[in-house]
């Protein structure tokens, strides 16, 4: 039975990493976990501290940490975050912060149609030749909305004698 901390670790380990099995976590998700769970408070524990601790606990040329290494990292961050507690109590407090937490997607960039886009796509404000290409409801008229239709008669544009060639006379 995985502990609450381990479950949280797994949820963050797979966040945004479709290939992750949840047993190892990269630095980006480690920072996210620290931020979302309130371990990184911006005063006692900063993003720099989190990065340094991550680099310290991971294997020399590895890019991820295991849950075991994660616990070491949390012990170290716990001592920074809860200075007055002994290391084990601090770790306990860190794990309490992590309980039941999921990777937050608030503040993540969403596609929006704000100001600029809606102004550009409002067909009622179109002028000139573009105006002719939409009906009153703003729906495009397609090829019918184009003034110049392609002439596929085989004659070049501007040729005065178009359609006068007599095929059978030769």
mmCIF file of N, CA, C and O in Angstrom, residues 71-145:
data_model
loop_
_atom_site.group_PDB
_atom_site.id
_atom_site.type_symbol
_atom_site.label_atom_id
_atom_site.label_comp_id
_atom_site.label_asym_id
_atom_site.label_seq_id
_atom_site.Cartn_x
_atom_site.Cartn_y
_atom_site.Cartn_z
ATOM 1 N N UNK A 71 12.471 11.390 -1.119
ATOM 2 C CA UNK A 71 12.348 11.503 0.335
ATOM 3 C C UNK A 71 13.551 12.230 0.937
ATOM 4 O O UNK A 71 13.397 13.048 1.839
ATOM 5 N N UNK A 72 14.745 11.950 0.408
ATOM 6 C CA UNK A 72 15.950 12.658 0.885
ATOM 7 C C UNK A 72 15.803 14.150 0.605
ATOM 8 O O UNK A 72 16.111 14.987 1.454
ATOM 9 N N UNK A 73 15.337 14.472 -0.603
ATOM 10 C CA UNK A 73 15.153 15.876 -0.992
ATOM 11 C C UNK A 73 14.157 16.553 -0.061
ATOM 12 O O UNK A 73 14.373 17.684 0.385
ATOM 13 N N UNK A 74 13.091 15.829 0.277
ATOM 14 C CA UNK A 74 12.057 16.401 1.145
ATOM 15 C C UNK A 74 12.579 16.617 2.567
ATOM 16 O O UNK A 74 12.189 17.568 3.229
ATOM 17 N N UNK A 75 13.478 15.719 3.020
ATOM 18 C CA UNK A 75 14.083 15.899 4.351
ATOM 19 C C UNK A 75 14.848 17.218 4.381
ATOM 20 O O UNK A 75 14.739 17.997 5.323
ATOM 21 N N UNK A 76 15.615 17.442 3.309
ATOM 22 C CA UNK A 76 16.427 18.646 3.241
ATOM 23 C C UNK A 76 15.560 19.904 3.145
ATOM 24 O O UNK A 76 15.803 20.891 3.836
ATOM 25 N N UNK A 77 14.540 19.855 2.283
ATOM 26 C CA UNK A 77 13.648 21.014 2.143
ATOM 27 C C UNK A 77 12.824 21.213 3.412
ATOM 28 O O UNK A 77 12.530 22.347 3.788
ATOM 29 N N UNK A 78 12.480 20.111 4.072
ATOM 30 C CA UNK A 78 11.723 20.183 5.320
ATOM 31 C C UNK A 78 12.472 20.951 6.388
ATOM 32 O O UNK A 78 11.883 21.734 7.141
ATOM 33 N N UNK A 79 13.787 20.735 6.457
ATOM 34 C CA UNK A 79 14.589 21.443 7.453
ATOM 35 C C UNK A 79 14.643 22.941 7.153
ATOM 36 O O UNK A 79 14.711 23.761 8.055
ATOM 37 N N UNK A 80 14.619 23.283 5.893
ATOM 38 C CA UNK A 80 14.596 24.698 5.509
ATOM 39 C C UNK A 80 13.231 25.318 5.815
ATOM 40 O O UNK A 80 13.141 26.422 6.323
ATOM 41 N N UNK A 81 12.177 24.580 5.487
ATOM 42 C CA UNK A 81 10.804 25.098 5.586
ATOM 43 C C UNK A 81 10.343 25.146 7.044
ATOM 44 O O UNK A 81 9.668 26.082 7.444
ATOM 45 N N UNK A 82 10.690 24.114 7.824
ATOM 46 C CA UNK A 82 10.268 24.060 9.231
ATOM 47 C C UNK A 82 11.508 24.032 10.111
ATOM 48 O O UNK A 82 11.849 23.011 10.687
ATOM 49 N N UNK A 83 12.201 25.166 10.196
ATOM 50 C CA UNK A 83 13.485 25.261 10.896
ATOM 51 C C UNK A 83 13.427 24.784 12.345
ATOM 52 O O UNK A 83 14.358 24.185 12.847
ATOM 53 N N UNK A 84 12.295 25.074 13.008
ATOM 54 C CA UNK A 84 12.193 24.779 14.441
ATOM 55 C C UNK A 84 11.949 23.301 14.747
ATOM 56 O O UNK A 84 12.076 22.867 15.871
ATOM 57 N N UNK A 85 11.615 22.516 13.771
ATOM 58 C CA UNK A 85 11.306 21.091 13.985
ATOM 59 C C UNK A 85 12.560 20.230 13.781
ATOM 60 O O UNK A 85 13.481 20.634 13.078
ATOM 61 N N UNK A 86 12.541 19.010 14.363
ATOM 62 C CA UNK A 86 13.638 18.096 14.079
ATOM 63 C C UNK A 86 13.383 17.486 12.689
ATOM 64 O O UNK A 86 12.256 17.519 12.192
ATOM 65 N N UNK A 87 14.414 16.935 12.034
ATOM 66 C CA UNK A 87 14.268 16.459 10.645
ATOM 67 C C UNK A 87 13.072 15.545 10.402
ATOM 68 O O UNK A 87 12.400 15.667 9.376
ATOM 69 N N UNK A 88 12.780 14.635 11.330
ATOM 70 C CA UNK A 88 11.672 13.706 11.115
ATOM 71 C C UNK A 88 10.323 14.410 11.187
ATOM 72 O O UNK A 88 9.421 14.134 10.396
ATOM 73 N N UNK A 89 10.196 15.338 12.149
ATOM 74 C CA UNK A 89 8.953 16.109 12.256
ATOM 75 C C UNK A 89 8.759 16.976 11.014
ATOM 76 O O UNK A 89 7.650 17.089 10.492
ATOM 77 N N UNK A 90 9.844 17.572 10.564
ATOM 78 C CA UNK A 90 9.798 18.430 9.377
ATOM 79 C C UNK A 90 9.340 17.628 8.171
ATOM 80 O O UNK A 90 8.495 18.077 7.399
ATOM 81 N N UNK A 91 9.885 16.415 8.034
ATOM 82 C CA UNK A 91 9.498 15.544 6.919
ATOM 83 C C UNK A 91 8.014 15.194 7.024
ATOM 84 O O UNK A 91 7.288 15.208 6.031
ATOM 85 N N UNK A 92 7.556 14.917 8.238
ATOM 86 C CA UNK A 92 6.141 14.623 8.476
ATOM 87 C C UNK A 92 5.253 15.785 8.044
ATOM 88 O O UNK A 92 4.212 15.587 7.408
ATOM 89 N N UNK A 93 5.708 17.010 8.373
ATOM 90 C CA UNK A 93 4.939 18.199 7.993
ATOM 91 C C UNK A 93 4.893 18.370 6.474
ATOM 92 O O UNK A 93 3.872 18.755 5.917
ATOM 93 N N UNK A 94 6.025 18.082 5.830
ATOM 94 C CA UNK A 94 6.089 18.167 4.358
ATOM 95 C C UNK A 94 5.091 17.179 3.763
ATOM 96 O O UNK A 94 4.323 17.521 2.864
ATOM 97 N N UNK A 95 5.097 15.950 4.282
ATOM 98 C CA UNK A 95 4.187 14.926 3.762
ATOM 99 C C UNK A 95 2.719 15.305 4.020
ATOM 100 O O UNK A 95 1.856 14.994 3.224
ATOM 101 N N UNK A 96 2.472 16.012 5.118
ATOM 102 C CA UNK A 96 1.101 16.485 5.397
ATOM 103 C C UNK A 96 0.665 17.490 4.332
ATOM 104 O O UNK A 96 -0.475 17.476 3.879
ATOM 105 N N UNK A 97 1.609 18.364 3.938
ATOM 106 C CA UNK A 97 1.309 19.360 2.906
ATOM 107 C C UNK A 97 0.948 18.676 1.585
ATOM 108 O O UNK A 97 0.142 19.170 0.816
ATOM 109 N N UNK A 98 1.590 17.526 1.352
ATOM 110 C CA UNK A 98 1.410 16.813 0.088
ATOM 111 C C UNK A 98 0.135 15.984 0.012
ATOM 112 O O UNK A 98 -0.303 15.641 -1.077
ATOM 113 N N UNK A 99 -0.454 15.656 1.155
ATOM 114 C CA UNK A 99 -1.595 14.733 1.177
ATOM 115 C C UNK A 99 -2.720 15.128 0.240
ATOM 116 O O UNK A 99 -3.200 16.252 0.270
ATOM 117 N N UNK A 100 -3.098 14.178 -0.604
ATOM 118 C CA UNK A 100 -4.252 14.363 -1.488
ATOM 119 C C UNK A 100 -4.114 15.453 -2.528
ATOM 120 O O UNK A 100 -5.084 15.872 -3.134
ATOM 121 N N UNK A 101 -2.895 15.925 -2.749
ATOM 122 C CA UNK A 101 -2.701 17.006 -3.719
ATOM 123 C C UNK A 101 -2.580 16.439 -5.135
ATOM 124 O O UNK A 101 -1.991 15.397 -5.350
ATOM 125 N N UNK A 102 -3.154 17.161 -6.086
ATOM 126 C CA UNK A 102 -3.038 16.817 -7.503
ATOM 127 C C UNK A 102 -2.314 17.950 -8.197
ATOM 128 O O UNK A 102 -2.390 19.092 -7.751
ATOM 129 N N UNK A 103 -1.657 17.639 -9.310
ATOM 130 C CA UNK A 103 -1.011 18.734 -10.061
ATOM 131 C C UNK A 103 -2.068 19.773 -10.457
ATOM 132 O O UNK A 103 -3.073 19.421 -11.062
ATOM 133 N N UNK A 104 -1.861 21.012 -10.082
ATOM 134 C CA UNK A 104 -2.841 22.059 -10.391
ATOM 135 C C UNK A 104 -2.707 22.475 -11.845
ATOM 136 O O UNK A 104 -1.604 22.554 -12.377
ATOM 137 N N UNK A 105 -3.848 22.697 -12.451
ATOM 138 C CA UNK A 105 -3.793 23.193 -13.823
ATOM 139 C C UNK A 105 -4.327 24.616 -13.875
ATOM 140 O O UNK A 105 -4.547 25.156 -14.936
ATOM 141 N N UNK A 106 -4.509 25.226 -12.691
ATOM 142 C CA UNK A 106 -4.946 26.621 -12.681
ATOM 143 C C UNK A 106 -3.757 27.485 -13.039
ATOM 144 O O UNK A 106 -2.623 27.188 -12.671
ATOM 145 N N UNK A 107 -4.021 28.529 -13.780
ATOM 146 C CA UNK A 107 -2.921 29.399 -14.186
ATOM 147 C C UNK A 107 -2.190 28.857 -15.392
ATOM 148 O O UNK A 107 -1.282 29.481 -15.907
ATOM 149 N N UNK A 108 -2.598 27.691 -15.861
ATOM 150 C CA UNK A 108 -1.992 27.140 -17.071
ATOM 151 C C UNK A 108 -2.617 27.886 -18.236
ATOM 152 O O UNK A 108 -3.802 28.167 -18.240
ATOM 153 N N UNK A 109 -1.829 28.225 -19.226
ATOM 154 C CA UNK A 109 -2.321 29.016 -20.348
ATOM 155 C C UNK A 109 -3.440 28.308 -21.097
ATOM 156 O O UNK A 109 -3.311 27.155 -21.452
ATOM 157 N N UNK A 110 -4.522 29.029 -21.296
ATOM 158 C CA UNK A 110 -5.644 28.490 -22.059
ATOM 159 C C UNK A 110 -5.819 29.352 -23.300
ATOM 160 O O UNK A 110 -5.521 30.533 -23.284
ATOM 161 N N UNK A 111 -6.319 28.747 -24.372
ATOM 162 C CA UNK A 111 -6.574 29.509 -25.593
ATOM 163 C C UNK A 111 -7.816 30.357 -25.371
ATOM 164 O O UNK A 111 -8.855 29.863 -24.963
ATOM 165 N N UNK A 112 -7.690 31.645 -25.609
ATOM 166 C CA UNK A 112 -8.840 32.521 -25.424
ATOM 167 C C UNK A 112 -8.990 33.416 -26.640
ATOM 168 O O UNK A 112 -8.021 33.676 -27.357
ATOM 169 N N UNK A 113 -10.206 33.855 -26.865
ATOM 170 C CA UNK A 113 -10.429 34.819 -27.941
ATOM 171 C C UNK A 113 -10.741 36.142 -27.270
ATOM 172 O O UNK A 113 -11.884 36.494 -27.045
ATOM 173 N N UNK A 114 -9.704 36.861 -26.929
ATOM 174 C CA UNK A 114 -9.871 38.126 -26.229
ATOM 175 C C UNK A 114 -9.679 39.261 -27.222
ATOM 176 O O UNK A 114 -8.902 39.148 -28.157
ATOM 177 N N UNK A 115 -10.351 40.352 -26.944
ATOM 178 C CA UNK A 115 -10.195 41.604 -27.670
ATOM 179 C C UNK A 115 -9.740 41.512 -29.108
ATOM 180 O O UNK A 115 -10.545 41.551 -30.014
ATOM 181 N N UNK A 116 -8.458 41.398 -29.309
ATOM 182 C CA UNK A 116 -7.851 41.431 -30.633
ATOM 183 C C UNK A 116 -8.459 40.472 -31.622
ATOM 184 O O UNK A 116 -8.812 40.861 -32.729
ATOM 185 N N UNK A 117 -8.625 39.239 -31.230
ATOM 186 C CA UNK A 117 -9.108 38.218 -32.162
ATOM 187 C C UNK A 117 -10.559 38.457 -32.534
ATOM 188 O O UNK A 117 -10.921 38.423 -33.707
ATOM 189 N N UNK A 118 -11.402 38.734 -31.553
ATOM 190 C CA UNK A 118 -12.818 38.917 -31.864
ATOM 191 C C UNK A 118 -13.013 40.148 -32.744
ATOM 192 O O UNK A 118 -13.888 40.169 -33.606
ATOM 193 N N UNK A 119 -12.209 41.159 -32.543
ATOM 194 C CA UNK A 119 -12.294 42.365 -33.361
ATOM 195 C C UNK A 119 -11.920 42.059 -34.816
ATOM 196 O O UNK A 119 -12.524 42.572 -35.741
ATOM 197 N N UNK A 120 -10.935 41.194 -34.999
ATOM 198 C CA UNK A 120 -10.473 40.871 -36.351
ATOM 199 C C UNK A 120 -11.412 39.934 -37.099
ATOM 200 O O UNK A 120 -11.411 39.901 -38.315
ATOM 201 N N UNK A 121 -12.179 39.150 -36.366
ATOM 202 C CA UNK A 121 -13.050 38.170 -37.022
ATOM 203 C C UNK A 121 -14.509 38.615 -37.078
ATOM 204 O O UNK A 121 -15.371 37.842 -37.448
ATOM 205 N N UNK A 122 -14.784 39.852 -36.712
ATOM 206 C CA UNK A 122 -16.150 40.365 -36.779
ATOM 207 C C UNK A 122 -16.419 40.844 -38.197
ATOM 208 O O UNK A 122 -15.991 41.924 -38.609
ATOM 209 N N UNK A 123 -17.177 40.041 -38.991
ATOM 210 C CA UNK A 123 -17.386 40.331 -40.413
ATOM 211 C C UNK A 123 -18.206 41.597 -40.634
ATOM 212 O O UNK A 123 -18.139 42.176 -41.707
ATOM 213 N N UNK A 124 -18.952 42.055 -39.626
ATOM 214 C CA UNK A 124 -19.752 43.271 -39.810
ATOM 215 C C UNK A 124 -18.863 44.510 -39.924
ATOM 216 O O UNK A 124 -19.289 45.547 -40.406
ATOM 217 N N UNK A 125 -17.634 44.407 -39.487
ATOM 218 C CA UNK A 125 -16.721 45.545 -39.555
ATOM 219 C C UNK A 125 -15.826 45.508 -40.794
ATOM 220 O O UNK A 125 -14.987 46.377 -40.976
ATOM 221 N N UNK A 126 -16.001 44.512 -41.638
ATOM 222 C CA UNK A 126 -15.179 44.413 -42.851
ATOM 223 C C UNK A 126 -15.568 45.511 -43.838
ATOM 224 O O UNK A 126 -16.722 45.917 -43.912
ATOM 225 N N UNK A 127 -14.593 45.975 -44.602
ATOM 226 C CA UNK A 127 -14.849 47.033 -45.577
ATOM 227 C C UNK A 127 -14.340 46.599 -46.943
ATOM 228 O O UNK A 127 -13.652 45.585 -47.072
ATOM 229 N N UNK A 128 -14.672 47.402 -47.953
ATOM 230 C CA UNK A 128 -14.145 47.175 -49.296
ATOM 231 C C UNK A 128 -14.548 45.829 -49.862
ATOM 232 O O UNK A 128 -15.660 45.353 -49.674
ATOM 233 N N UNK A 129 -13.614 45.189 -50.578
ATOM 234 C CA UNK A 129 -13.922 43.938 -51.278
ATOM 235 C C UNK A 129 -14.204 42.799 -50.311
ATOM 236 O O UNK A 129 -14.951 41.885 -50.632
ATOM 237 N N UNK A 130 -13.642 42.861 -49.127
ATOM 238 C CA UNK A 130 -13.849 41.775 -48.162
ATOM 239 C C UNK A 130 -15.289 41.748 -47.668
ATOM 240 O O UNK A 130 -15.830 40.698 -47.350
ATOM 241 N N UNK A 131 -15.907 42.938 -47.610
ATOM 242 C CA UNK A 131 -17.282 43.068 -47.152
ATOM 243 C C UNK A 131 -18.233 42.262 -48.057
ATOM 244 O O UNK A 131 -19.196 41.666 -47.580
ATOM 245 N N UNK A 132 -17.953 42.257 -49.363
ATOM 246 C CA UNK A 132 -18.805 41.582 -50.349
ATOM 247 C C UNK A 132 -18.782 40.060 -50.195
ATOM 248 O O UNK A 132 -19.626 39.382 -50.741
ATOM 249 N N UNK A 133 -17.804 39.551 -49.490
ATOM 250 C CA UNK A 133 -17.634 38.096 -49.422
ATOM 251 C C UNK A 133 -18.439 37.438 -48.314
ATOM 252 O O UNK A 133 -18.382 36.230 -48.147
ATOM 253 N N UNK A 134 -19.198 38.246 -47.528
ATOM 254 C CA UNK A 134 -19.996 37.702 -46.429
ATOM 255 C C UNK A 134 -21.424 38.215 -46.526
ATOM 256 O O UNK A 134 -21.650 39.356 -46.930
ATOM 257 N N UNK A 135 -22.396 37.368 -46.152
ATOM 258 C CA UNK A 135 -23.788 37.855 -46.134
ATOM 259 C C UNK A 135 -24.056 38.569 -44.808
ATOM 260 O O UNK A 135 -23.158 38.699 -43.974
ATOM 261 N N UNK A 136 -25.295 39.036 -44.576
ATOM 262 C CA UNK A 136 -25.619 39.828 -43.386
ATOM 263 C C UNK A 136 -25.329 39.085 -42.082
ATOM 264 O O UNK A 136 -24.988 39.676 -41.081
ATOM 265 N N UNK A 137 -25.508 37.762 -42.099
ATOM 266 C CA UNK A 137 -25.311 36.994 -40.860
ATOM 267 C C UNK A 137 -23.832 36.778 -40.550
ATOM 268 O O UNK A 137 -23.477 36.297 -39.484
ATOM 269 N N UNK A 138 -22.960 37.121 -41.487
ATOM 270 C CA UNK A 138 -21.529 36.944 -41.261
ATOM 271 C C UNK A 138 -20.999 35.644 -41.819
ATOM 272 O O UNK A 138 -19.843 35.305 -41.672
ATOM 273 N N UNK A 139 -21.872 34.899 -42.510
ATOM 274 C CA UNK A 139 -21.448 33.632 -43.109
ATOM 275 C C UNK A 139 -20.828 33.919 -44.471
ATOM 276 O O UNK A 139 -21.332 34.744 -45.233
ATOM 277 N N UNK A 140 -19.737 33.258 -44.764
ATOM 278 C CA UNK A 140 -19.053 33.471 -46.039
ATOM 279 C C UNK A 140 -19.886 33.002 -47.217
ATOM 280 O O UNK A 140 -20.609 32.019 -47.130
ATOM 281 N N UNK A 141 -19.784 33.723 -48.347
ATOM 282 C CA UNK A 141 -20.546 33.365 -49.543
ATOM 283 C C UNK A 141 -19.786 32.375 -50.423
ATOM 284 O O UNK A 141 -20.302 31.930 -51.437
ATOM 285 N N UNK A 142 -18.551 32.107 -50.066
ATOM 286 C CA UNK A 142 -17.758 31.182 -50.880
ATOM 287 C C UNK A 142 -17.410 31.814 -52.206
ATOM 288 O O UNK A 142 -17.170 33.006 -52.302
ATOM 289 N N UNK A 143 -17.431 31.024 -53.283
ATOM 290 C CA UNK A 143 -17.006 31.507 -54.593
ATOM 291 C C UNK A 143 -17.959 32.563 -55.151
ATOM 292 O O UNK A 143 -17.552 33.439 -55.904
ATOM 293 N N UNK A 144 -19.213 32.517 -54.722
ATOM 294 C CA UNK A 144 -20.195 33.496 -55.203
ATOM 295 C C UNK A 144 -19.871 34.897 -54.693
ATOM 296 O O UNK A 144 -20.290 35.888 -55.294
ATOM 297 N N UNK A 145 -19.154 35.001 -53.621
ATOM 298 C CA UNK A 145 -18.808 36.299 -53.044
ATOM 299 C C UNK A 145 -17.620 36.946 -53.713
ATOM 300 O O UNK A 145 -17.221 38.051 -53.355
#
